[in-house]
């Protein structure tokens, strides 16, 4: 299975730029997607295919990367962005998710 | 608008089975795969498997083969997942998702989740 590794947590200040990383154990091309999950809610798609912004998602979110290294950037961070963020690959079955990065306020 | 409405929380005894539903609306049910995802308490997400309503074709994570059974009722646009021989390890929130597969598969809509608690 393809293992996705994320930093467990990041502390940010409002208005700051933050990058959340995801590293795959093997190349997934650009078959990488990002989800946001707020406490008590279902995950929400933010970015698909590494860099495509899902409809309705604010433009302060962006994604980049290919192969094994990917990043999700939020610029600037707003209070509403405090949540867990998961990367997910669909290059091969089984689809797998990263362990998640918890975005916290400094 | 697209909605996936899942059934309510379930409290089940060890060794029993549970069947949950996911009713789709706002799109053509048979055009999209439906996946199921497990989230154990405070933990990450695990993909269980997927079903294509048009044909009933399925793909599974090997870890969940024999544990999960996926079915659909096209007449009601509803997907089902049954989990068998439940243990405490099966206590979790289970989500259904709509899979976009035009080029690259990803999950664009999620149900609200079903909390399953396995306890005697």
mmCIF file of C-alpha atoms in Angstrom:
data_model
loop_
_atom_site.group_PDB
_atom_site.id
_atom_site.type_symbol
_atom_site.label_atom_id
_atom_site.label_comp_id
_atom_site.label_asym_id
_atom_site.label_seq_id
_atom_site.Cartn_x
_atom_site.Cartn_y
_atom_site.Cartn_z
ATOM 1 C CA UNK A 1 0.000 0.000 0.000
ATOM 2 C CA UNK A 2 1.098 3.581 -0.578
ATOM 3 C CA UNK A 3 1.908 5.233 2.739
ATOM 4 C CA UNK A 4 1.346 8.978 3.045
ATOM 5 C CA UNK A 5 3.327 10.852 5.702
ATOM 6 C CA UNK A 6 2.174 14.190 7.133
ATOM 7 C CA UNK A 7 3.460 16.316 9.991
ATOM 8 C CA UNK A 8 1.119 15.745 12.952
ATOM 9 C CA UNK A 9 0.538 19.393 13.849
ATOM 10 C CA UNK A 10 1.343 22.967 12.893
ATOM 11 C CA UNK A 11 0.886 26.116 14.977
ATOM 12 C CA UNK A 12 0.033 29.234 12.991
ATOM 13 C CA UNK A 13 -0.923 32.855 13.490
ATOM 14 C CA UNK A 14 -3.936 34.349 11.780
ATOM 15 C CA UNK A 15 -2.972 36.114 8.569
ATOM 16 C CA UNK A 16 0.136 33.978 8.192
ATOM 17 C CA UNK A 17 0.995 31.757 5.233
ATOM 18 C CA UNK A 18 1.173 28.060 6.083
ATOM 19 C CA UNK A 19 2.240 25.025 4.089
ATOM 20 C CA UNK A 20 1.188 21.498 4.980
ATOM 21 C CA UNK A 21 3.274 18.723 3.496
ATOM 22 C CA UNK A 22 2.505 15.173 2.424
ATOM 23 C CA UNK A 23 5.101 12.658 1.272
ATOM 24 C CA UNK A 24 4.166 9.435 -0.505
ATOM 25 C CA UNK A 25 6.138 6.201 -0.135
ATOM 26 C CA UNK A 26 6.081 5.799 -3.936
ATOM 27 C CA UNK A 27 5.196 8.027 -6.850
ATOM 28 C CA UNK A 28 1.500 8.833 -7.172
ATOM 29 C CA UNK A 29 1.939 11.153 -10.185
ATOM 30 C CA UNK A 30 -0.553 13.959 -9.491
ATOM 31 C CA UNK A 31 -3.185 11.619 -8.070
ATOM 32 C CA UNK A 32 -3.154 13.446 -4.735
ATOM 33 C CA UNK A 33 -6.070 15.201 -3.091
ATOM 34 C CA UNK A 34 -6.576 17.287 0.045
ATOM 35 C CA UNK A 35 -9.456 17.344 2.508
ATOM 36 C CA UNK A 36 -10.336 19.548 5.445
ATOM 37 C CA UNK A 37 -12.113 18.121 8.465
ATOM 38 C CA UNK A 38 -13.466 20.335 11.209
ATOM 39 C CA UNK A 39 -14.359 18.933 14.603
ATOM 40 C CA UNK A 40 -17.528 16.852 14.474
ATOM 41 C CA UNK A 41 -17.942 17.189 10.711
ATOM 42 C CA UNK A 42 -17.315 15.037 7.679
ATOM 43 C CA UNK A 43 -14.241 15.721 5.530
ATOM 44 C CA UNK A 44 -14.562 18.298 2.769
ATOM 45 C CA UNK A 45 -12.674 18.232 -0.530
ATOM 46 C CA UNK A 46 -10.367 21.223 -1.021
ATOM 47 C CA UNK A 47 -7.908 20.297 -3.771
ATOM 48 C CA UNK A 48 -8.005 17.482 -6.329
ATOM 49 C CA UNK A 49 -5.309 16.186 -8.626
ATOM 50 C CA UNK A 50 -2.592 17.976 -6.659
ATOM 51 C CA UNK A 51 -3.379 21.521 -7.703
ATOM 52 C CA UNK A 52 -7.011 21.931 -8.742
ATOM 53 C CA UNK A 53 -9.212 24.001 -6.457
ATOM 54 C CA UNK A 54 -12.598 22.430 -5.817
ATOM 55 C CA UNK A 55 -15.548 24.625 -6.715
ATOM 56 C CA UNK A 56 -16.606 26.863 -3.845
ATOM 57 C CA UNK A 57 -13.323 26.571 -1.954
ATOM 58 C CA UNK A 58 -11.688 29.935 -1.160
ATOM 59 C CA UNK A 59 -8.752 30.918 -3.329
ATOM 60 C CA UNK A 60 -6.487 31.249 -0.288
ATOM 61 C CA UNK A 61 -6.121 27.452 -0.568
ATOM 62 C CA UNK A 62 -3.720 26.082 -3.154
ATOM 63 C CA UNK A 63 -1.925 22.816 -3.821
ATOM 64 C CA UNK A 64 1.241 21.776 -5.588
ATOM 65 C CA UNK A 65 3.509 18.825 -6.161
ATOM 66 C CA UNK A 66 3.912 15.656 -8.161
ATOM 67 C CA UNK A 67 5.526 12.285 -7.716
ATOM 68 C CA UNK A 68 6.131 11.848 -3.993
ATOM 69 C CA UNK A 69 6.088 15.357 -2.505
ATOM 70 C CA UNK A 70 3.022 17.544 -2.175
ATOM 71 C CA UNK A 71 2.014 20.673 -0.345
ATOM 72 C CA UNK A 72 -1.200 22.390 0.619
ATOM 73 C CA UNK A 73 -0.821 26.127 1.172
ATOM 74 C CA UNK A 74 -3.197 28.440 2.981
ATOM 75 C CA UNK A 75 -2.460 32.133 2.513
ATOM 76 C CA UNK A 76 -3.572 33.934 4.538
ATOM 77 C CA UNK A 77 -4.814 31.680 7.338
ATOM 78 C CA UNK A 78 -8.211 32.618 8.742
ATOM 79 C CA UNK A 79 -9.851 31.484 11.983
ATOM 80 C CA UNK A 80 -12.246 29.287 9.996
ATOM 81 C CA UNK A 81 -9.282 27.266 8.690
ATOM 82 C CA UNK A 82 -8.451 25.722 12.071
ATOM 83 C CA UNK A 83 -9.064 22.044 11.348
ATOM 84 C CA UNK A 84 -7.416 18.761 10.443
ATOM 85 C CA UNK A 85 -6.087 18.355 6.920
ATOM 86 C CA UNK A 86 -5.665 15.021 5.159
ATOM 87 C CA UNK A 87 -3.954 14.092 1.934
ATOM 88 C CA UNK A 88 -5.233 11.109 -0.044
ATOM 89 C CA UNK A 89 -3.836 9.235 -3.033
ATOM 90 C CA UNK A 90 -5.787 7.508 -5.761
ATOM 91 C CA UNK A 91 -2.898 6.325 -7.911
ATOM 92 C CA UNK A 92 -3.444 2.726 -6.843
ATOM 93 C CA UNK A 93 -5.806 0.628 -4.781
ATOM 94 C CA UNK A 94 -6.301 0.686 -1.914
ATOM 95 C CA UNK A 95 -6.799 4.418 -1.793
ATOM 96 C CA UNK A 96 -4.934 5.668 1.264
ATOM 97 C CA UNK A 97 -4.957 8.758 3.456
ATOM 98 C CA UNK A 98 -2.276 10.485 5.444
ATOM 99 C CA UNK A 99 -2.561 10.546 9.229
ATOM 100 C CA UNK A 100 -3.620 14.174 9.090
ATOM 101 C CA UNK A 101 -2.111 17.514 10.103
ATOM 102 C CA UNK A 102 -3.809 19.441 12.873
ATOM 103 C CA UNK A 103 -3.674 23.156 12.294
ATOM 104 C CA UNK A 104 -3.604 25.044 15.594
ATOM 105 C CA UNK A 105 -3.444 28.684 16.570
ATOM 106 C CA UNK A 106 -0.292 30.024 18.211
ATOM 107 C CA UNK B 1 -27.726 19.865 -4.852
ATOM 108 C CA UNK B 2 -25.833 16.659 -4.195
ATOM 109 C CA UNK B 3 -26.580 15.056 -0.838
ATOM 110 C CA UNK B 4 -25.622 11.793 0.792
ATOM 111 C CA UNK B 5 -27.862 11.047 3.768
ATOM 112 C CA UNK B 6 -26.678 8.273 6.018
ATOM 113 C CA UNK B 7 -28.604 6.232 8.555
ATOM 114 C CA UNK B 8 -28.434 6.830 12.275
ATOM 115 C CA UNK B 9 -25.971 5.738 14.918
ATOM 116 C CA UNK B 10 -25.879 2.086 15.897
ATOM 117 C CA UNK B 11 -25.050 0.289 19.143
ATOM 118 C CA UNK B 12 -24.352 -3.375 18.456
ATOM 119 C CA UNK B 13 -23.083 -6.344 20.413
ATOM 120 C CA UNK B 14 -19.780 -8.063 19.709
ATOM 121 C CA UNK B 15 -20.145 -10.808 17.141
ATOM 122 C CA UNK B 16 -23.236 -9.255 15.585
ATOM 123 C CA UNK B 17 -23.616 -7.508 12.235
ATOM 124 C CA UNK B 18 -24.739 -4.016 11.316
ATOM 125 C CA UNK B 19 -26.076 -2.645 8.041
ATOM 126 C CA UNK B 20 -26.000 1.050 7.283
ATOM 127 C CA UNK B 21 -27.423 3.063 4.421
ATOM 128 C CA UNK B 22 -26.434 6.032 2.300
ATOM 129 C CA UNK B 23 -29.236 7.659 0.296
ATOM 130 C CA UNK B 24 -28.056 9.762 -2.619
ATOM 131 C CA UNK B 25 -29.921 12.683 -4.162
ATOM 132 C CA UNK B 26 -29.220 15.541 -6.529
ATOM 133 C CA UNK B 27 -27.381 13.512 -9.171
ATOM 134 C CA UNK B 28 -27.698 10.365 -11.265
ATOM 135 C CA UNK B 29 -26.892 7.633 -8.734
ATOM 136 C CA UNK B 30 -25.786 5.073 -11.304
ATOM 137 C CA UNK B 31 -23.148 7.356 -12.862
ATOM 138 C CA UNK B 32 -20.783 7.512 -9.874
ATOM 139 C CA UNK B 33 -18.960 4.999 -7.716
ATOM 140 C CA UNK B 34 -19.734 5.139 -3.986
ATOM 141 C CA UNK B 35 -16.927 4.554 -1.510
ATOM 142 C CA UNK B 36 -17.028 3.834 2.199
ATOM 143 C CA UNK B 37 -14.438 5.254 4.600
ATOM 144 C CA UNK B 38 -13.760 4.379 8.245
ATOM 145 C CA UNK B 39 -12.585 6.834 10.872
ATOM 146 C CA UNK B 40 -11.706 5.369 14.232
ATOM 147 C CA UNK B 41 -11.986 7.710 17.219
ATOM 148 C CA UNK B 42 -9.496 10.524 16.936
ATOM 149 C CA UNK B 43 -7.684 8.784 14.128
ATOM 150 C CA UNK B 44 -7.223 9.022 10.422
ATOM 151 C CA UNK B 45 -9.283 7.770 7.527
ATOM 152 C CA UNK B 46 -9.259 4.296 5.994
ATOM 153 C CA UNK B 47 -10.779 3.445 2.641
ATOM 154 C CA UNK B 48 -12.895 0.307 2.922
ATOM 155 C CA UNK B 49 -14.084 -0.202 -0.628
ATOM 156 C CA UNK B 50 -16.266 1.082 -3.419
ATOM 157 C CA UNK B 51 -19.238 -0.003 -5.487
ATOM 158 C CA UNK B 52 -20.470 1.060 -8.917
ATOM 159 C CA UNK B 53 -24.257 1.229 -8.692
ATOM 160 C CA UNK B 54 -24.810 0.725 -12.398
ATOM 161 C CA UNK B 55 -23.256 -2.747 -12.448
ATOM 162 C CA UNK B 56 -22.707 -3.663 -8.800
ATOM 163 C CA UNK B 57 -18.965 -3.986 -9.417
ATOM 164 C CA UNK B 58 -16.871 -3.597 -6.306
ATOM 165 C CA UNK B 59 -13.289 -2.975 -5.242
ATOM 166 C CA UNK B 60 -12.096 -3.582 -1.690
ATOM 167 C CA UNK B 61 -9.208 -2.795 0.572
ATOM 168 C CA UNK B 62 -7.816 -6.262 1.348
ATOM 169 C CA UNK B 63 -8.021 -5.396 5.046
ATOM 170 C CA UNK B 64 -11.816 -5.239 4.869
ATOM 171 C CA UNK B 65 -12.518 -8.231 2.650
ATOM 172 C CA UNK B 66 -14.740 -10.574 4.599
ATOM 173 C CA UNK B 67 -15.662 -7.765 6.984
ATOM 174 C CA UNK B 68 -17.632 -5.430 4.716
ATOM 175 C CA UNK B 69 -20.309 -6.184 2.132
ATOM 176 C CA UNK B 70 -21.384 -3.449 -0.268
ATOM 177 C CA UNK B 71 -24.717 -3.391 -2.076
ATOM 178 C CA UNK B 72 -27.012 -0.872 -3.745
ATOM 179 C CA UNK B 73 -30.703 -0.415 -4.449
ATOM 180 C CA UNK B 74 -30.924 1.510 -7.688
ATOM 181 C CA UNK B 75 -34.671 2.022 -7.299
ATOM 182 C CA UNK B 76 -34.119 4.174 -4.194
ATOM 183 C CA UNK B 77 -30.627 5.505 -5.023
ATOM 184 C CA UNK B 78 -29.329 3.985 -1.824
ATOM 185 C CA UNK B 79 -26.013 2.319 -1.084
ATOM 186 C CA UNK B 80 -25.573 -0.078 1.804
ATOM 187 C CA UNK B 81 -22.646 -1.405 3.775
ATOM 188 C CA UNK B 82 -22.922 -4.374 6.107
ATOM 189 C CA UNK B 83 -20.189 -5.108 8.625
ATOM 190 C CA UNK B 84 -20.055 -8.592 10.081
ATOM 191 C CA UNK B 85 -18.572 -10.322 13.148
ATOM 192 C CA UNK B 86 -18.161 -7.022 14.901
ATOM 193 C CA UNK B 87 -15.460 -6.401 17.507
ATOM 194 C CA UNK B 88 -14.405 -3.323 19.448
ATOM 195 C CA UNK B 89 -11.996 -2.559 16.599
ATOM 196 C CA UNK B 90 -15.015 -1.870 14.403
ATOM 197 C CA UNK B 91 -16.245 0.950 16.647
ATOM 198 C CA UNK B 92 -15.821 4.017 14.451
ATOM 199 C CA UNK B 93 -17.545 6.563 12.251
ATOM 200 C CA UNK B 94 -18.286 5.317 8.765
ATOM 201 C CA UNK B 95 -18.714 7.702 5.846
ATOM 202 C CA UNK B 96 -20.044 7.129 2.375
ATOM 203 C CA UNK B 97 -18.677 9.264 -0.422
ATOM 204 C CA UNK B 98 -19.392 10.016 -4.051
ATOM 205 C CA UNK B 99 -16.390 9.223 -6.208
ATOM 206 C CA UNK B 100 -15.511 11.408 -9.141
ATOM 207 C CA UNK B 101 -13.745 9.168 -11.638
ATOM 208 C CA UNK B 102 -13.742 11.146 -14.884
ATOM 209 C CA UNK B 103 -9.948 11.302 -14.957
ATOM 210 C CA UNK B 104 -8.622 10.811 -11.463
ATOM 211 C CA UNK B 105 -10.696 9.259 -8.673
ATOM 212 C CA UNK B 106 -11.422 11.465 -5.672
ATOM 213 C CA UNK B 107 -14.242 11.979 -3.177
ATOM 214 C CA UNK B 108 -16.182 15.159 -3.826
ATOM 215 C CA UNK B 109 -19.182 14.643 -1.535
ATOM 216 C CA UNK B 110 -19.364 12.931 1.833
ATOM 217 C CA UNK B 111 -22.255 11.752 3.946
ATOM 218 C CA UNK B 112 -22.569 12.988 7.518
ATOM 219 C CA UNK B 113 -21.247 9.711 8.897
ATOM 220 C CA UNK B 114 -22.640 6.849 10.974
ATOM 221 C CA UNK B 115 -21.222 6.215 14.424
ATOM 222 C CA UNK B 116 -21.051 2.516 15.206
ATOM 223 C CA UNK B 117 -20.359 1.453 18.770
ATOM 224 C CA UNK B 118 -19.624 -2.187 19.483
ATOM 225 C CA UNK B 119 -20.290 -2.995 23.119
ATOM 226 C CA UNK B 120 -21.936 -5.671 25.180
#
